[in-house]
mmCIF file of C-alpha atoms and ligand atoms in Angstrom:
data_model
loop_
_atom_site.group_PDB
_atom_site.id
_atom_site.type_symbol
_atom_site.label_atom_id
_atom_site.label_comp_id
_atom_site.label_asym_id
_atom_site.label_seq_id
_atom_site.Cartn_x
_atom_site.Cartn_y
_atom_site.Cartn_z
ATOM 1 C CA MET A 1 16.499 -12.839 14.752
ATOM 2 C CA LYS A 2 18.890 -12.022 11.911
ATOM 3 C CA SER A 3 20.121 -8.470 11.375
ATOM 4 C CA LEU A 4 20.575 -6.887 7.957
ATOM 5 C CA VAL A 5 21.692 -3.984 5.862
ATOM 6 C CA ILE A 6 19.628 -3.024 2.806
ATOM 7 C CA LEU A 7 21.243 -1.426 -0.216
ATOM 8 C CA GLY A 8 18.866 0.266 -2.647
ATOM 9 C CA SER A 9 16.250 0.521 0.107
ATOM 10 C CA THR A 10 14.093 3.154 -1.626
ATOM 11 C CA GLY A 11 13.459 1.110 -4.784
ATOM 12 C CA SER A 12 10.895 -1.495 -5.717
ATOM 13 C CA ILE A 13 12.766 -4.445 -4.130
ATOM 14 C CA GLY A 14 14.164 -2.324 -1.276
ATOM 15 C CA THR A 15 10.732 -1.155 -0.098
ATOM 16 C CA GLN A 16 9.306 -4.678 -0.356
ATOM 17 C CA ALA A 17 12.290 -6.004 1.616
ATOM 18 C CA LEU A 18 11.567 -3.456 4.358
ATOM 19 C CA GLU A 19 7.937 -4.597 4.350
ATOM 20 C CA VAL A 20 9.139 -8.143 5.099
ATOM 21 C CA CYS A 21 11.502 -6.784 7.808
ATOM 22 C CA ARG A 22 8.696 -4.744 9.370
ATOM 23 C CA ARG A 23 6.377 -7.751 9.482
ATOM 24 C CA ASP A 24 8.922 -10.317 10.686
ATOM 25 C CA GLY A 25 10.865 -8.045 13.044
ATOM 26 C CA TYR A 26 14.327 -8.144 11.458
ATOM 27 C CA LYS A 27 16.838 -5.687 12.863
ATOM 28 C CA VAL A 28 18.016 -3.289 10.135
ATOM 29 C CA ASN A 29 21.441 -1.750 10.853
ATOM 30 C CA GLY A 30 22.012 0.327 7.733
ATOM 31 C CA LEU A 31 20.365 1.590 4.551
ATOM 32 C CA ALA A 32 21.731 2.970 1.294
ATOM 33 C CA ALA A 33 20.092 4.607 -1.724
ATOM 34 C CA GLY A 34 20.848 6.726 -4.766
ATOM 35 C CA SER A 35 19.064 10.040 -4.201
ATOM 36 C CA ASN A 36 15.542 9.708 -2.743
ATOM 37 C CA ILE A 37 16.352 11.223 0.659
ATOM 38 C CA GLU A 38 12.736 11.922 1.645
ATOM 39 C CA LEU A 39 11.944 8.206 1.710
ATOM 40 C CA LEU A 40 15.369 7.281 3.070
ATOM 41 C CA GLU A 41 14.868 9.629 6.020
ATOM 42 C CA LYS A 42 11.511 8.000 6.855
ATOM 43 C CA GLN A 43 13.019 4.513 6.604
ATOM 44 C CA ALA A 44 16.041 5.457 8.714
ATOM 45 C CA ARG A 45 13.831 6.836 11.493
ATOM 46 C CA GLU A 46 11.353 3.958 11.402
ATOM 47 C CA PHE A 47 14.024 1.246 11.651
ATOM 48 C CA SER A 48 16.343 3.259 13.959
ATOM 49 C CA VAL A 49 19.349 2.349 11.837
ATOM 50 C CA LYS A 50 22.931 3.095 12.855
ATOM 51 C CA ALA A 51 23.899 4.672 9.516
ATOM 52 C CA VAL A 52 22.630 5.555 6.028
ATOM 53 C CA ALA A 53 24.428 6.317 2.775
ATOM 54 C CA VAL A 54 23.318 8.393 -0.193
ATOM 55 C CA PHE A 55 25.171 7.911 -3.453
ATOM 56 C CA GLN A 56 24.674 11.532 -4.560
ATOM 57 C CA GLU A 57 26.920 13.764 -2.431
ATOM 58 C CA GLU A 58 24.647 16.836 -2.517
ATOM 59 C CA LYS A 59 21.641 14.812 -1.403
ATOM 60 C CA ALA A 60 23.705 13.298 1.419
ATOM 61 C CA LYS A 61 24.431 16.801 2.717
ATOM 62 C CA GLU A 62 20.705 17.594 2.732
ATOM 63 C CA LEU A 63 19.911 14.356 4.547
ATOM 64 C CA LYS A 64 22.535 15.101 7.195
ATOM 65 C CA ILE A 65 20.639 18.301 8.055
ATOM 66 C CA LYS A 66 17.299 16.490 8.142
ATOM 67 C CA LEU A 67 18.661 13.824 10.516
ATOM 68 C CA LYS A 68 20.636 16.127 12.792
ATOM 69 C CA ASP A 69 18.298 15.507 15.741
ATOM 70 C CA THR A 70 19.243 11.773 15.623
ATOM 71 C CA ASP A 71 22.424 9.681 16.157
ATOM 72 C CA ILE A 72 22.152 8.271 12.642
ATOM 73 C CA LYS A 73 25.423 8.598 10.744
ATOM 74 C CA VAL A 74 25.037 9.895 7.148
ATOM 75 C CA LEU A 75 27.603 8.714 4.575
ATOM 76 C CA SER A 76 27.934 9.541 0.902
ATOM 77 C CA GLY A 77 29.200 8.364 -2.472
ATOM 78 C CA VAL A 78 30.200 4.864 -3.476
ATOM 79 C CA ASP A 79 32.520 4.617 -0.439
ATOM 80 C CA GLY A 80 29.621 5.453 1.859
ATOM 81 C CA VAL A 81 27.439 2.804 0.217
ATOM 82 C CA CYS A 82 30.285 0.273 0.627
ATOM 83 C CA GLU A 83 30.652 1.260 4.287
ATOM 84 C CA ILE A 84 26.961 0.490 4.841
ATOM 85 C CA ALA A 85 27.527 -2.860 3.115
ATOM 86 C CA SER A 86 30.317 -3.559 5.652
ATOM 87 C CA LEU A 87 28.347 -2.698 8.820
ATOM 88 C CA PRO A 88 27.861 -5.539 11.304
ATOM 89 C CA GLY A 89 24.980 -7.885 10.453
ATOM 90 C CA ASP A 90 24.093 -11.349 9.156
ATOM 91 C CA ILE A 91 22.877 -10.485 5.654
ATOM 92 C CA ALA A 92 23.328 -7.674 3.124
ATOM 93 C CA LEU A 93 20.336 -7.425 0.802
ATOM 94 C CA ASN A 94 21.523 -5.774 -2.385
ATOM 95 C CA ALA A 95 18.693 -4.151 -4.354
ATOM 96 C CA ILE A 96 20.745 -1.455 -6.093
ATOM 97 C CA VAL A 97 20.121 -1.225 -9.840
ATOM 98 C CA GLY A 98 22.966 -1.703 -12.329
ATOM 99 C CA ILE A 99 26.711 -2.263 -12.102
ATOM 100 C CA ALA A 100 26.678 0.309 -9.260
ATOM 101 C CA GLY A 101 25.837 -2.702 -7.066
ATOM 102 C CA LEU A 102 29.069 -4.569 -7.755
ATOM 103 C CA ARG A 103 31.488 -2.817 -5.361
ATOM 104 C CA PRO A 104 28.989 -2.823 -2.462
ATOM 105 C CA THR A 105 28.413 -6.588 -2.969
ATOM 106 C CA LEU A 106 32.166 -7.169 -2.722
ATOM 107 C CA SER A 107 32.384 -5.006 0.428
ATOM 108 C CA ALA A 108 29.568 -6.983 2.029
ATOM 109 C CA ILE A 109 31.279 -10.288 1.185
ATOM 110 C CA GLU A 110 34.584 -8.941 2.510
ATOM 111 C CA SER A 111 32.851 -8.208 5.828
ATOM 112 C CA GLY A 112 31.657 -11.826 6.016
ATOM 113 C CA LYS A 113 27.925 -11.263 5.523
ATOM 114 C CA ASP A 114 25.736 -13.533 3.416
ATOM 115 C CA ILE A 115 24.313 -11.751 0.384
ATOM 116 C CA ALA A 116 20.621 -11.694 -0.518
ATOM 117 C CA LEU A 117 21.119 -10.691 -4.116
ATOM 118 C CA ALA A 118 18.516 -8.894 -6.228
ATOM 119 C CA ASN A 119 21.164 -6.867 -8.095
ATOM 120 C CA LYS A 120 21.707 -9.319 -10.970
ATOM 121 C CA GLU A 121 24.205 -6.929 -12.617
ATOM 122 C CA THR A 122 26.621 -7.869 -9.767
ATOM 123 C CA LEU A 123 26.919 -11.403 -11.156
ATOM 124 C CA VAL A 124 26.567 -10.469 -14.838
ATOM 125 C CA THR A 125 29.632 -8.224 -14.606
ATOM 126 C CA GLY A 126 31.618 -9.606 -11.682
ATOM 127 C CA GLY A 127 30.394 -13.216 -11.410
ATOM 128 C CA GLU A 128 33.831 -14.846 -11.394
ATOM 129 C CA ILE A 129 35.326 -12.393 -8.875
ATOM 130 C CA VAL A 130 32.237 -12.416 -6.631
ATOM 131 C CA ASN A 131 32.041 -16.230 -6.553
ATOM 132 C CA ALA A 132 35.750 -16.549 -5.765
ATOM 133 C CA LYS A 133 35.523 -13.968 -2.970
ATOM 134 C CA ALA A 134 32.368 -15.582 -1.541
ATOM 135 C CA LYS A 135 34.109 -18.967 -1.499
ATOM 136 C CA GLU A 136 37.173 -17.512 0.180
ATOM 137 C CA LYS A 137 35.096 -15.810 2.886
ATOM 138 C CA GLY A 138 32.626 -18.703 3.280
ATOM 139 C CA VAL A 139 29.585 -16.529 2.574
ATOM 140 C CA LYS A 140 26.412 -17.578 0.775
ATOM 141 C CA ILE A 141 24.931 -15.836 -2.260
ATOM 142 C CA LEU A 142 21.165 -16.214 -1.819
ATOM 143 C CA PRO A 143 19.219 -15.299 -4.958
ATOM 144 C CA VAL A 144 16.317 -12.851 -4.685
ATOM 145 C CA ASP A 145 15.557 -12.684 -8.418
ATOM 146 C CA SER A 146 12.323 -14.718 -8.583
ATOM 147 C CA GLU A 147 13.535 -17.157 -11.261
ATOM 148 C CA HIS A 148 16.823 -17.853 -9.493
ATOM 149 C CA SER A 149 15.078 -18.190 -6.153
ATOM 150 C CA ALA A 150 12.759 -20.744 -7.828
ATOM 151 C CA ILE A 151 15.755 -22.676 -9.213
ATOM 152 C CA PHE A 152 17.495 -22.507 -5.819
ATOM 153 C CA GLN A 153 14.344 -23.743 -4.065
ATOM 154 C CA SER A 154 13.878 -26.534 -6.619
ATOM 155 C CA LEU A 155 17.444 -27.713 -5.941
ATOM 156 C CA GLN A 156 17.044 -28.065 -2.166
ATOM 157 C CA GLY A 157 17.719 -31.618 -1.039
ATOM 158 C CA SER A 158 19.043 -32.807 -4.407
ATOM 159 C CA PRO A 159 22.295 -34.743 -4.685
ATOM 160 C CA GLU A 160 25.346 -32.863 -5.951
ATOM 161 C CA LYS A 161 25.933 -32.972 -9.729
ATOM 162 C CA SER A 162 22.400 -34.252 -10.444
ATOM 163 C CA LEU A 163 21.277 -30.975 -12.100
ATOM 164 C CA SER A 164 21.243 -31.402 -15.871
ATOM 165 C CA LYS A 165 19.196 -28.471 -17.138
ATOM 166 C CA ILE A 166 17.553 -25.228 -16.005
ATOM 167 C CA LEU A 167 14.103 -24.121 -17.167
ATOM 168 C CA LEU A 168 14.126 -20.321 -16.953
ATOM 169 C CA THR A 169 10.691 -18.798 -17.392
ATOM 170 C CA ALA A 170 9.954 -15.352 -18.843
ATOM 171 C CA SER A 171 6.678 -13.456 -18.861
ATOM 172 C CA GLY A 172 7.408 -12.169 -22.378
ATOM 173 C CA GLY A 173 6.792 -8.592 -21.224
ATOM 174 C CA PRO A 174 4.372 -6.029 -22.675
ATOM 175 C CA PHE A 175 5.376 -6.641 -26.308
ATOM 176 C CA PHE A 176 4.979 -10.417 -26.501
ATOM 177 C CA GLY A 177 3.773 -11.490 -29.952
ATOM 178 C CA LYS A 178 4.627 -8.173 -31.645
ATOM 179 C CA THR A 179 6.616 -7.981 -34.890
ATOM 180 C CA ARG A 180 9.676 -5.751 -35.416
ATOM 181 C CA LYS A 181 7.521 -3.465 -37.562
ATOM 182 C CA GLU A 182 5.035 -3.050 -34.715
ATOM 183 C CA LEU A 183 7.867 -2.292 -32.270
ATOM 184 C CA GLU A 184 9.420 0.489 -34.349
ATOM 185 C CA ASN A 185 7.492 3.317 -32.731
ATOM 186 C CA VAL A 186 6.498 2.006 -29.300
ATOM 187 C CA THR A 187 6.616 4.656 -26.587
ATOM 188 C CA VAL A 188 8.341 4.718 -23.194
ATOM 189 C CA LYS A 189 4.922 4.560 -21.546
ATOM 190 C CA GLU A 190 3.996 1.395 -23.460
ATOM 191 C CA ALA A 191 7.349 -0.209 -22.650
ATOM 192 C CA LEU A 192 6.889 0.585 -18.939
ATOM 193 C CA ASN A 193 3.508 -1.147 -18.855
ATOM 194 C CA HIS A 194 4.490 -4.638 -17.659
ATOM 195 C CA PRO A 195 1.588 -7.140 -17.584
ATOM 196 C CA ASN A 196 2.479 -9.058 -14.355
ATOM 197 C CA TRP A 197 5.105 -7.259 -12.254
ATOM 198 C CA SER A 198 5.514 -3.737 -10.877
ATOM 199 C CA MET A 199 9.273 -2.981 -10.823
ATOM 200 C CA GLY A 200 11.864 -0.208 -11.239
ATOM 201 C CA ALA A 201 12.070 1.500 -14.650
ATOM 202 C CA LYS A 202 15.331 -0.086 -15.831
ATOM 203 C CA ILE A 203 14.317 -3.705 -15.235
ATOM 204 C CA THR A 204 10.860 -3.007 -16.705
ATOM 205 C CA ILE A 205 12.443 -1.868 -19.980
ATOM 206 C CA ASP A 206 14.795 -4.874 -19.789
ATOM 207 C CA SER A 207 11.704 -7.084 -19.524
ATOM 208 C CA ALA A 208 10.203 -5.471 -22.628
ATOM 209 C CA THR A 209 13.388 -6.085 -24.688
ATOM 210 C CA LEU A 210 14.047 -9.554 -23.125
ATOM 211 C CA MET A 211 17.452 -8.173 -22.045
ATOM 212 C CA ASN A 212 16.313 -9.053 -18.532
ATOM 213 C CA LYS A 213 16.055 -12.713 -19.512
ATOM 214 C CA GLY A 214 19.476 -12.532 -21.158
ATOM 215 C CA LEU A 215 20.986 -11.051 -17.973
ATOM 216 C CA GLU A 216 19.221 -13.795 -16.020
ATOM 217 C CA VAL A 217 20.773 -16.535 -18.180
ATOM 218 C CA ILE A 218 24.198 -15.069 -17.292
ATOM 219 C CA GLU A 219 23.175 -14.766 -13.630
ATOM 220 C CA ALA A 220 22.106 -18.444 -13.646
ATOM 221 C CA VAL A 221 25.414 -19.562 -15.178
ATOM 222 C CA HIS A 222 27.249 -17.967 -12.233
ATOM 223 C CA LEU A 223 24.821 -19.118 -9.542
ATOM 224 C CA PHE A 224 24.302 -22.715 -10.628
ATOM 225 C CA GLY A 225 27.383 -23.564 -12.690
ATOM 226 C CA LEU A 226 25.670 -24.804 -15.867
ATOM 227 C CA PRO A 227 26.677 -23.474 -19.307
ATOM 228 C CA ALA A 228 24.204 -21.281 -21.215
ATOM 229 C CA ASP A 229 23.286 -24.136 -23.601
ATOM 230 C CA LYS A 230 21.830 -26.050 -20.633
ATOM 231 C CA ILE A 231 19.497 -23.164 -19.770
ATOM 232 C CA GLU A 232 16.219 -23.228 -21.659
ATOM 233 C CA VAL A 233 14.250 -19.991 -21.729
ATOM 234 C CA LEU A 234 10.485 -20.510 -21.858
ATOM 235 C CA VAL A 235 7.890 -17.795 -22.306
ATOM 236 C CA HIS A 236 5.233 -18.408 -19.668
ATOM 237 C CA ARG A 237 2.683 -15.598 -19.830
ATOM 238 C CA GLN A 238 1.050 -16.243 -16.463
ATOM 239 C CA SER A 239 4.243 -15.786 -14.327
ATOM 240 C CA ILE A 240 3.159 -18.589 -11.963
ATOM 241 C CA VAL A 241 5.906 -21.157 -12.606
ATOM 242 C CA HIS A 242 8.852 -19.031 -11.501
ATOM 243 C CA SER A 243 11.420 -21.459 -13.007
ATOM 244 C CA GLY A 244 12.543 -25.035 -12.531
ATOM 245 C CA VAL A 245 15.235 -27.632 -12.962
ATOM 246 C CA GLU A 246 15.621 -30.947 -14.730
ATOM 247 C CA PHE A 247 17.664 -33.652 -13.020
ATOM 248 C CA SER A 248 19.795 -36.328 -14.693
ATOM 249 C CA ASP A 249 16.944 -38.886 -14.392
ATOM 250 C CA GLY A 250 14.612 -36.565 -16.323
ATOM 251 C CA ALA A 251 12.573 -35.449 -13.297
ATOM 252 C CA VAL A 252 11.522 -31.797 -13.483
ATOM 253 C CA ILE A 253 10.932 -29.799 -10.301
ATOM 254 C CA ALA A 254 9.718 -26.195 -10.355
ATOM 255 C CA GLN A 255 8.565 -23.582 -7.850
ATOM 256 C CA LEU A 256 5.155 -21.987 -8.325
ATOM 257 C CA GLY A 257 3.558 -18.987 -6.655
ATOM 258 C CA THR A 258 1.741 -15.724 -7.240
ATOM 259 C CA PRO A 259 3.903 -13.073 -8.974
ATOM 260 C CA ASP A 260 5.013 -11.342 -5.769
ATOM 261 C CA MET A 261 8.660 -10.561 -4.964
ATOM 262 C CA ARG A 262 8.024 -10.694 -1.227
ATOM 263 C CA LEU A 263 8.235 -14.510 -1.261
ATOM 264 C CA PRO A 264 11.725 -14.756 -2.836
ATOM 265 C CA ILE A 265 12.871 -11.861 -0.597
ATOM 266 C CA GLN A 266 11.506 -13.652 2.462
ATOM 267 C CA TYR A 267 13.061 -16.998 1.463
ATOM 268 C CA ALA A 268 16.507 -15.419 1.049
ATOM 269 C CA LEU A 269 16.175 -14.075 4.608
ATOM 270 C CA THR A 270 14.773 -17.230 6.261
ATOM 271 C CA TYR A 271 16.868 -19.776 4.309
ATOM 272 C CA PRO A 272 17.275 -22.651 5.061
ATOM 273 C CA GLN A 273 14.080 -22.265 7.112
ATOM 274 C CA ARG A 274 10.665 -21.223 5.834
ATOM 275 C CA SER A 275 8.313 -18.932 7.724
ATOM 276 C CA ASP A 276 4.622 -18.159 7.289
ATOM 277 C CA TYR A 277 3.731 -16.100 4.244
ATOM 278 C CA ALA A 278 1.324 -13.296 5.055
ATOM 279 C CA PHE A 279 0.543 -12.279 1.478
ATOM 280 C CA GLU A 280 -1.707 -13.758 -1.233
ATOM 281 C CA HIS A 281 -1.408 -17.535 -1.686
ATOM 282 C CA LEU A 282 -1.595 -19.308 -5.039
ATOM 283 C CA SER A 283 -4.880 -20.797 -6.247
ATOM 284 C CA LEU A 284 -4.167 -22.965 -9.298
ATOM 285 C CA ALA A 285 -7.882 -23.590 -9.799
ATOM 286 C CA ASP A 286 -8.424 -19.846 -10.271
ATOM 287 C CA ILE A 287 -5.600 -19.676 -12.814
ATOM 288 C CA GLY A 288 -6.713 -22.758 -14.749
ATOM 289 C CA THR A 289 -4.241 -22.752 -17.614
ATOM 290 C CA LEU A 290 -0.452 -22.513 -17.687
ATOM 291 C CA THR A 291 1.205 -22.086 -21.092
ATOM 292 C CA PHE A 292 4.820 -22.355 -22.268
ATOM 293 C CA GLN A 293 6.501 -21.509 -25.568
ATOM 294 C CA LYS A 294 9.842 -20.659 -27.119
ATOM 295 C CA PRO A 295 10.893 -16.989 -27.106
ATOM 296 C CA ASP A 296 10.994 -15.045 -30.396
ATOM 297 C CA THR A 297 14.743 -14.396 -30.564
ATOM 298 C CA ASP A 298 14.569 -12.838 -34.057
ATOM 299 C CA THR A 299 12.425 -9.992 -32.754
ATOM 300 C CA PHE A 300 13.882 -9.715 -29.245
ATOM 301 C CA ARG A 301 17.601 -9.660 -30.061
ATOM 302 C CA CYS A 302 18.907 -8.821 -26.591
ATOM 303 C CA LEU A 303 18.339 -12.385 -25.373
ATOM 304 C CA PRO A 304 20.572 -14.106 -27.976
ATOM 305 C CA LEU A 305 23.147 -11.287 -27.627
ATOM 306 C CA CYS A 306 23.488 -12.041 -23.904
ATOM 307 C CA ILE A 307 23.832 -15.754 -24.660
ATOM 308 C CA GLU A 308 26.559 -14.937 -27.191
ATOM 309 C CA ALA A 309 28.286 -12.763 -24.551
ATOM 310 C CA ILE A 310 28.353 -15.430 -21.825
ATOM 311 C CA THR A 311 29.390 -18.089 -24.351
ATOM 312 C CA ASP A 312 32.345 -15.902 -25.428
ATOM 313 C CA GLY A 313 33.014 -15.171 -21.739
ATOM 314 C CA GLY A 314 35.638 -12.790 -20.361
ATOM 315 C CA LEU A 315 34.457 -9.178 -20.315
ATOM 316 C CA LYS A 316 31.685 -9.641 -22.908
ATOM 317 C CA PRO A 317 28.869 -9.925 -20.340
ATOM 318 C CA THR A 318 30.059 -6.630 -18.822
ATOM 319 C CA VAL A 319 30.021 -5.057 -22.286
ATOM 320 C CA VAL A 320 26.428 -6.057 -23.097
ATOM 321 C CA ASN A 321 25.360 -4.969 -19.617
ATOM 322 C CA GLY A 322 27.082 -1.565 -19.816
ATOM 323 C CA ALA A 323 25.797 -0.879 -23.332
ATOM 324 C CA ASN A 324 22.306 -1.813 -22.219
ATOM 325 C CA GLU A 325 22.413 0.410 -19.107
ATOM 326 C CA GLN A 326 23.410 3.353 -21.290
ATOM 327 C CA ALA A 327 20.898 2.555 -24.045
ATOM 328 C CA VAL A 328 18.005 2.121 -21.602
ATOM 329 C CA LYS A 329 18.841 5.489 -20.038
ATOM 330 C CA LEU A 330 18.721 7.088 -23.505
ATOM 331 C CA PHE A 331 15.438 5.345 -24.325
ATOM 332 C CA LEU A 332 13.852 6.521 -21.051
ATOM 333 C CA GLU A 333 15.025 10.071 -21.870
ATOM 334 C CA GLY A 334 13.306 9.791 -25.260
ATOM 335 C CA LYS A 335 16.602 10.052 -27.169
ATOM 336 C CA ILE A 336 16.525 6.702 -28.982
ATOM 337 C CA LYS A 337 13.851 4.313 -30.230
ATOM 338 C CA PHE A 338 12.995 0.992 -28.646
ATOM 339 C CA LEU A 339 14.631 -1.224 -31.299
ATOM 340 C CA GLN A 340 17.860 0.800 -31.071
ATOM 341 C CA ILE A 341 18.507 -0.649 -27.603
ATOM 342 C CA ALA A 342 19.331 -4.068 -29.089
ATOM 343 C CA GLU A 343 21.209 -2.517 -32.026
ATOM 344 C CA LEU A 344 23.458 -0.562 -29.653
ATOM 345 C CA VAL A 345 24.030 -3.581 -27.405
ATOM 346 C CA GLU A 346 25.022 -5.602 -30.487
ATOM 347 C CA LYS A 347 27.378 -2.899 -31.727
ATOM 348 C CA ALA A 348 29.181 -2.724 -28.365
ATOM 349 C CA LEU A 349 29.342 -6.523 -28.069
ATOM 350 C CA HIS A 350 31.129 -6.728 -31.418
ATOM 351 C CA SER A 351 33.408 -3.691 -31.043
ATOM 352 C CA VAL A 352 34.735 -3.571 -27.456
ATOM 353 C CA ASN A 353 37.869 -5.734 -27.068
ATOM 354 C CA ASN A 354 37.643 -8.792 -24.872
ATOM 355 C CA LYS A 355 40.021 -10.189 -22.241
ATOM 356 C CA LYS A 356 39.681 -13.711 -20.851
ATOM 357 C CA GLU A 357 41.670 -12.993 -17.656
ATOM 358 C CA PHE A 358 40.563 -9.792 -15.971
ATOM 359 C CA THR A 359 40.545 -7.727 -12.778
ATOM 360 C CA LEU A 360 37.856 -5.604 -11.164
ATOM 361 C CA GLU A 361 39.421 -2.519 -12.797
ATOM 362 C CA ASP A 362 39.158 -4.228 -16.221
ATOM 363 C CA ILE A 363 35.431 -4.708 -15.591
ATOM 364 C CA PHE A 364 34.895 -0.999 -14.907
ATOM 365 C CA GLU A 365 37.026 -0.110 -17.934
ATOM 366 C CA ALA A 366 34.978 -2.436 -20.191
ATOM 367 C CA ASP A 367 31.766 -0.960 -18.772
ATOM 368 C CA LYS A 368 33.011 2.535 -19.591
ATOM 369 C CA LYS A 369 34.034 1.561 -23.134
ATOM 370 C CA ALA A 370 30.653 -0.067 -23.766
ATOM 371 C CA ARG A 371 28.863 3.111 -22.644
ATOM 372 C CA GLN A 372 31.158 5.263 -24.818
ATOM 373 C CA CYS A 373 30.489 2.982 -27.787
ATOM 374 C CA VAL A 374 26.727 3.562 -27.340
ATOM 375 C CA LEU A 375 27.083 7.331 -26.930
ATOM 376 C CA SER A 376 29.405 7.671 -29.929
ATOM 377 C CA SER A 377 26.923 5.770 -32.144
ATOM 378 C CA LEU A 378 24.182 8.411 -31.814
HETATM 379 P P1 NAD B 1 14.587 0.552 -8.521
HETATM 380 O O1 NAD B 1 15.043 1.466 -9.575
HETATM 381 O O2 NAD B 1 13.175 0.559 -8.096
HETATM 382 O O3 NAD B 1 15.489 0.773 -7.203
HETATM 383 C C1 NAD B 1 16.882 0.897 -7.268
HETATM 384 C C2 NAD B 1 17.442 1.301 -5.909
HETATM 385 O O4 NAD B 1 18.856 1.463 -6.047
HETATM 386 C C3 NAD B 1 16.903 2.628 -5.383
HETATM 387 O O5 NAD B 1 16.825 2.576 -3.977
HETATM 388 C C4 NAD B 1 18.008 3.623 -5.792
HETATM 389 O O6 NAD B 1 18.054 4.770 -4.974
HETATM 390 C C5 NAD B 1 19.234 2.759 -5.563
HETATM 391 N N1 NAD B 1 20.421 3.196 -6.304
HETATM 392 C C6 NAD B 1 20.525 3.513 -7.620
HETATM 393 N N2 NAD B 1 21.794 3.847 -7.917
HETATM 394 C C7 NAD B 1 22.504 3.725 -6.771
HETATM 395 C C8 NAD B 1 23.876 3.913 -6.432
HETATM 396 N N3 NAD B 1 24.771 4.301 -7.335
HETATM 397 N N4 NAD B 1 24.245 3.667 -5.141
HETATM 398 C C9 NAD B 1 23.339 3.287 -4.222
HETATM 399 N N5 NAD B 1 22.031 3.087 -4.484
HETATM 400 C C10 NAD B 1 21.634 3.298 -5.740
HETATM 401 O O7 NAD B 1 15.026 -0.919 -8.998
HETATM 402 P P2 NAD B 1 14.378 -2.335 -8.599
HETATM 403 O O8 NAD B 1 13.303 -2.675 -9.538
HETATM 404 O O9 NAD B 1 14.124 -2.380 -7.133
HETATM 405 O O10 NAD B 1 15.594 -3.308 -8.964
HETATM 406 C C11 NAD B 1 16.754 -3.391 -8.153
HETATM 407 C C12 NAD B 1 17.577 -4.587 -8.591
HETATM 408 O O11 NAD B 1 16.827 -5.778 -8.372
HETATM 409 C C13 NAD B 1 17.930 -4.580 -10.090
HETATM 410 O O12 NAD B 1 19.189 -5.149 -10.266
HETATM 411 C C14 NAD B 1 16.862 -5.483 -10.694
HETATM 412 O O13 NAD B 1 17.297 -6.108 -11.866
HETATM 413 C C15 NAD B 1 16.678 -6.507 -9.571
HETATM 414 N N6 NAD B 1 15.360 -7.148 -9.579
HETATM 415 C C16 NAD B 1 14.235 -6.407 -9.402
HETATM 416 C C17 NAD B 1 12.987 -7.016 -9.415
HETATM 417 C C18 NAD B 1 11.730 -6.226 -9.165
HETATM 418 O O14 NAD B 1 10.669 -6.819 -9.062
HETATM 419 N N7 NAD B 1 11.775 -4.927 -9.053
HETATM 420 C C19 NAD B 1 12.897 -8.392 -9.608
HETATM 421 C C20 NAD B 1 14.067 -9.122 -9.779
HETATM 422 C C21 NAD B 1 15.295 -8.487 -9.758
HETATM 423 MG MG1 MG B 2 13.652 -12.140 -12.609
#
């Protein structure tokens, strides 16, 4: 049985990953989270882990006291999270939200573990560096994002270089079909009300703006090596066709299933094998109709802005990502309106300087500048 470490274990993906581990008996060696120490303590005790890390130093101190009757080591800060990523094990499942996941992904690769990657911001910002490091260390990047898992599954057994196009599906989010006028005054509560998926707050807002789909186009470029103009985004309201591929002979293969992240999580852990799936199975007869249409890129500007960023390349994807992280935070705090998210992302994209050759430090610098650009625009 494989052993793992789980980063971001208290979040939506992290808790579902632990559900899969609990059911299938994976050994969990380490856990890391941002600040929710109550849940982290429970998880650490249940899975008898060797060590845990809490990003927030003060919270780590509190957790140390709570766990003092155990042998569990408590680490803190980004270094602590990276240490968890480097613990012995077969796979590091990264379910941290945001660019905060990038360094831990690199630490996990450095330690030779395969990566089950939910943290798409890792590839959006550090795709080139992460891919090069993974190649050097001979580790696999196994996608957990449902669309990328679907593409990965659709590609199994296909000859090299036969992929000609990716069909990336999008639910359209809670505001599908709305006009810009109708979006002017939408509330945080409305934006958090996703029709098909229950997820963390940041990705739920990203789904409402279609930023999530833009980040996923960039993620797909790095995972599958096709340029953005060979990735077709399709709004598919039912979230049953999780994405697909077109081969050079025109054949299209897609992966279908209920909208449940436990399947892509499970597949990343069992790959290249498949194991039994204990959750709800798909009944196409019950669903009846599957629909597909083009996204409204005039209303949902974040999607074309991400495509512009990956087409320009260099640090631009980091800039749109950083600006978006900052803008979403402000929106959730009630400090900006919904449509301002895209405006601020656009402003940063067109004002932060680009570099075609860059280091990890350049990425963090570009992220910082993008956030400053957003904050100085208020
Ligand atoms: P979430 O907000 O529910 O959970 C985030 C986790 O990261 C929490 O455990 C939090 O404590 C931890 N965290 C935050 N900052 C941290 C830091 N600096 N250091 C260490 N840990 C930190 O988010 P989520 O919905 O589970 O999403 C996680 C990632 O997976 C995101 O990148 C998201 O885009 C991706 N993803 C999520 C879903 C989904 O269904 N939720 C689907 C596809 C992809
Ligand atoms: Mg997705």
